[in-house]
Coordinates of C-alpha atoms and ligand atoms in Angstrom, one line a residue:
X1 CA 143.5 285.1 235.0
X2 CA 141.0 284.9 232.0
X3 CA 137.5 285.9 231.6
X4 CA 135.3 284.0 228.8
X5 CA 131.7 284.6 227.5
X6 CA 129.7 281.6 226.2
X7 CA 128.2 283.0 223.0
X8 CA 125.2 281.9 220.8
X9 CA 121.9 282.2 219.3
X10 CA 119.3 279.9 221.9
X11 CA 119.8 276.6 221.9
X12 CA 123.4 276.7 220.4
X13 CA 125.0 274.7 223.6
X14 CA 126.1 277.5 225.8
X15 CA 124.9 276.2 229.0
X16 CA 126.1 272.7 228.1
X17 CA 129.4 273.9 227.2
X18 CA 129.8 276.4 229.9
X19 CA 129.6 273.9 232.8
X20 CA 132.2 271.9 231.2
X21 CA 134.2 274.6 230.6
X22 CA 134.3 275.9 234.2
X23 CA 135.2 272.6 235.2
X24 CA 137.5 271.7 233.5
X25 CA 139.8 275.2 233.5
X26 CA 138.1 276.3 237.3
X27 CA 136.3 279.5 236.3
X28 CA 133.0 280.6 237.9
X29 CA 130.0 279.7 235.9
X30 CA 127.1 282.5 235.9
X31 CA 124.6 281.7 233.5
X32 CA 122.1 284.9 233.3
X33 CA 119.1 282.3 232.3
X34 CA 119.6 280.1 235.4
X35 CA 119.7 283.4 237.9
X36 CA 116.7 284.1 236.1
X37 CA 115.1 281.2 236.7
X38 CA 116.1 280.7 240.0
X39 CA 114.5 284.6 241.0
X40 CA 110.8 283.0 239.1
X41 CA 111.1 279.8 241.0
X42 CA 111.6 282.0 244.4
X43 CA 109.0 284.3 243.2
X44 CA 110.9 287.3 244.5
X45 CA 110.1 290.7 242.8
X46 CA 112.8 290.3 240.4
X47 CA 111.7 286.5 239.6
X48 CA 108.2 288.4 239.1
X49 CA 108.6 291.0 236.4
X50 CA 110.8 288.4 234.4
X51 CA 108.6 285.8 234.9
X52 CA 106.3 286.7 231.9
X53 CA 109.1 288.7 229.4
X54 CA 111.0 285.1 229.7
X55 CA 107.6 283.1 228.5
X56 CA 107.3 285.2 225.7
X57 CA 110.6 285.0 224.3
X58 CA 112.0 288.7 225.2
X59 CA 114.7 289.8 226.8
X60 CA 114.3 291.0 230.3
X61 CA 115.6 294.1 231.1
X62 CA 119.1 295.4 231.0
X63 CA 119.3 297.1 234.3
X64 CA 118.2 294.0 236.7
X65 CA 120.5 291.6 234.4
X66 CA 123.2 294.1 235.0
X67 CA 122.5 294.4 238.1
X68 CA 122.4 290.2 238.9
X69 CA 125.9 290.2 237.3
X70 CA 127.4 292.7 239.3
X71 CA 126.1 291.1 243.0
X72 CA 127.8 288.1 241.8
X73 CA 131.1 290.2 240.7
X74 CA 131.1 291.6 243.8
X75 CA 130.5 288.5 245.7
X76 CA 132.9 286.7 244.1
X77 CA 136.0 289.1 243.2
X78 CA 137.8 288.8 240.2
X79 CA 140.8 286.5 241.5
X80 CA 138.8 283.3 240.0
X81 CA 138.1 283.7 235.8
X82 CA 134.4 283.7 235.1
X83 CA 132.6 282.1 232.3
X84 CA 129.3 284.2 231.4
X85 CA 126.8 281.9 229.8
X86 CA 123.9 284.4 228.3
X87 CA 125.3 287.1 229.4
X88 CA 125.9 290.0 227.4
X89 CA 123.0 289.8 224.9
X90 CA 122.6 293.8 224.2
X91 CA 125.0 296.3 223.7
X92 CA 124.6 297.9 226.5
X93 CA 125.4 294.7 228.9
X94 CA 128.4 294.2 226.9
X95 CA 129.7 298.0 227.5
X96 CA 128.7 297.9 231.1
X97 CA 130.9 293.9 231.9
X98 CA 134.0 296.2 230.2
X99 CA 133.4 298.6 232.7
X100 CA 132.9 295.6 235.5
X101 CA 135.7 293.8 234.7
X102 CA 139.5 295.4 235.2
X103 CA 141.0 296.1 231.5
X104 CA 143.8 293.1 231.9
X105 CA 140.7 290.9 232.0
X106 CA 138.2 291.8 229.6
X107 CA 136.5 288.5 228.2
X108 CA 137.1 286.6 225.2
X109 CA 134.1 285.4 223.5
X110 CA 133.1 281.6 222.5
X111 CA 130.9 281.7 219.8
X112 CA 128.8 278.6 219.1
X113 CA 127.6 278.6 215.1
X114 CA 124.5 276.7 214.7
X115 CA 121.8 276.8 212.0
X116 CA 118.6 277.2 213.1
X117 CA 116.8 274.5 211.4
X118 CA 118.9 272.7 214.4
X119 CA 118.6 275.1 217.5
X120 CA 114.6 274.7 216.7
X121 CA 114.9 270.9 216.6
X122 CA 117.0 270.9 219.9
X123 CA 115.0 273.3 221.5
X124 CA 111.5 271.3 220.7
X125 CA 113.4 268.0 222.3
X126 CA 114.6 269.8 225.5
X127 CA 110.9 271.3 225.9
X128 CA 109.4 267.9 225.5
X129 CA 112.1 266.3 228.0
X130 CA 112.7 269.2 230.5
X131 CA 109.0 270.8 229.8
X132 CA 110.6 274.5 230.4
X133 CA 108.1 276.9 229.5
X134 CA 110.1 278.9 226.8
X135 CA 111.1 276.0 225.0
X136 CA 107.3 275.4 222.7
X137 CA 107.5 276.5 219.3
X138 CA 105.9 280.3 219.6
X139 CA 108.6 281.4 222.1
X140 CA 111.0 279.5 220.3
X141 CA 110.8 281.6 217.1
X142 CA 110.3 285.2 219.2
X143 CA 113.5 283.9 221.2
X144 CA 115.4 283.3 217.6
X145 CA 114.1 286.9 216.2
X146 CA 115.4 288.9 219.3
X147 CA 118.4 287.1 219.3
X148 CA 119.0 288.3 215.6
X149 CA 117.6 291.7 216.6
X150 CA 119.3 292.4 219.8
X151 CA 122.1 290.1 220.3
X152 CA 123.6 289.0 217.0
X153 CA 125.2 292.7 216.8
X154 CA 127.7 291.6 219.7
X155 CA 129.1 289.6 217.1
X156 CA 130.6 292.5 215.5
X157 CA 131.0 294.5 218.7
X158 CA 133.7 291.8 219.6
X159 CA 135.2 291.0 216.3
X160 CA 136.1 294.7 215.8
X161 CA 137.6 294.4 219.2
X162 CA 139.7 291.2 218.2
X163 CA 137.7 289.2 221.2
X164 CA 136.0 286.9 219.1
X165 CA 136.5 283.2 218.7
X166 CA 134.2 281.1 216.6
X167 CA 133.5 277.9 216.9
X168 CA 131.4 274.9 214.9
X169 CA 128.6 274.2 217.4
X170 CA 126.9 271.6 215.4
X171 CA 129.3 269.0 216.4
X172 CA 128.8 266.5 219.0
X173 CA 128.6 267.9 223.0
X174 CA 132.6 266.2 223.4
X175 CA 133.7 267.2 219.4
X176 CA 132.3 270.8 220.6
X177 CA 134.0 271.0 223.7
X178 CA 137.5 269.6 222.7
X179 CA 137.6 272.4 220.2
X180 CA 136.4 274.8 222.8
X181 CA 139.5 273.4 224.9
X182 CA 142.1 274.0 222.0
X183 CA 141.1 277.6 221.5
X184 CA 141.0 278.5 225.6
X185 CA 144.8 276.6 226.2
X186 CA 146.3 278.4 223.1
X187 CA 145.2 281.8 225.2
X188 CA 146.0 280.9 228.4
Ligands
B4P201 P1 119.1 280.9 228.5 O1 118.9 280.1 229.7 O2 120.4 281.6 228.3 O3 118.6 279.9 227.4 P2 119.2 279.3 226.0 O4 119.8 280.4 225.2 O5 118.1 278.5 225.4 O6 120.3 278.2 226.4 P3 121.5 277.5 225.8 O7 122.1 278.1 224.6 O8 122.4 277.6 227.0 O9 121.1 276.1 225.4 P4 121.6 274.6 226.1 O10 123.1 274.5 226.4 O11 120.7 274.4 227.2 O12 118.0 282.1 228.5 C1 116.6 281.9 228.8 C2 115.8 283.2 228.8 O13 116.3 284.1 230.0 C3 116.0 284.2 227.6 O14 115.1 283.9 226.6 C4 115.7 285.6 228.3 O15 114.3 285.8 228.4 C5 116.3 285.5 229.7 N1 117.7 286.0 229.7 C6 118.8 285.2 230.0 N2 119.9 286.0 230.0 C7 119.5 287.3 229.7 C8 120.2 288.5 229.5 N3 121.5 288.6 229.6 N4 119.4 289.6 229.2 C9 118.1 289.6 229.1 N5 117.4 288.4 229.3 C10 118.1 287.3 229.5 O16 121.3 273.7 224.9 C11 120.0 273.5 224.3 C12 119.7 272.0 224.1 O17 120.6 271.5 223.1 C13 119.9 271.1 225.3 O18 118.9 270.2 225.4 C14 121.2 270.4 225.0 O19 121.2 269.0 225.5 C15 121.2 270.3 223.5 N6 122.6 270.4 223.0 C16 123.6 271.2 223.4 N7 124.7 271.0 222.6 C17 124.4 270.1 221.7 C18 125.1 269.4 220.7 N8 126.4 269.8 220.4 N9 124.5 268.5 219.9 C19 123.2 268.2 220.2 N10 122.5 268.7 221.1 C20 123.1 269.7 221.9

């Protein structure tokens, strides 16, 4: 059984790659954004205090995001694989999933490269199509400066721990995916 994180700056694809992903190979999706929004749409106290760190472009904070993860650990088990979508984006998360997960299982990560000139031009389309509030131009460029700030370091994290696969994310949604494919079924 294999464990996989979806890796990349906002708007690099993980979402869109994750659900194929856990189609196609029959892991558990949990995409950190989508709990998120699903809490603000319920307006339950969690969904509340996100509510306006998500609008701004922040990251909300480690300890309910950990704590989201590991329900759905729990509720779940760890027979089927999981693919985390968003999830680590600090240190911390990442050192606490290690200590989730059993060590035969820790995940391999899937990083998406994409330049930014493109994430910004992808993001301003999916705000103007989906109209999801952190998608305008202010929150875009917050969202872009905390990734490099608080999440890009995971790069390194993982590399040092020979976890780290790196993929071209500026390819088509299928090119993307095929490669994706290619680098799961040579681990598997
Ligand atoms: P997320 O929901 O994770 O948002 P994202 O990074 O923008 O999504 P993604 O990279 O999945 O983009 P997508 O596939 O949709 O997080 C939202 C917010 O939640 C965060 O800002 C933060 O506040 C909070 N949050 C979430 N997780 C957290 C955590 N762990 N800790 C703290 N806070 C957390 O792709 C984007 C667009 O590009 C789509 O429109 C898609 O159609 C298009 N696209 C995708 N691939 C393409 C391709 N190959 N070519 C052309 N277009 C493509």
């Amino acid at each position: 059984m294999f464990n996989f994180i979806i890796f990349g700056p906002p708007g690099a694809g993980k979402g869109t790659q994750a659900k194929k992903i856990s189609e196609s190979f029959n892991l558990i999706h949990l995409s950190t954004g989508e709990l998120l929004r699903e809490e603000v749409s319920q307006q339950t106290a969690i969904g509340q205090k996100a509510q306006t760190i998500m609008a701004t472009g922040g990251l909300v904070g480690d300890n309910i995001v950990d704590e989201i993860i590991r329900n759905k650990i729990k509720k779940n088990g760890l027979s089927t694989g999981f693919i985390f979508d968003g999830y680590p984006r600090t240190i911390s998360q990442a050192l606490k999933l290690d200590i989730l997960l059993a060590p035969k299982t820790l995940p391999l990560v899937l990083n998406l490269e994409v330049s930014s000139e493109e994430l910004i031009s992808r993001l301003k389309l999916r705000g103007q199509k989906s109209g999801r509030a952190d998608d305008n131009e202010t929150t875009v460029s917050n969202r872009l400066l905390v990734y490099a700030q608080e999440t890009q370091p995971l790069l390194d994290f993982y590399a040092d721990k020979k976890r780290l696969i790196s993929v071209n994310g500026r390819d088509s949604i299928e090119e993307v995916f095929k490669h994706l494919q290619e680098q799961i079924l040579k681990r598997q």
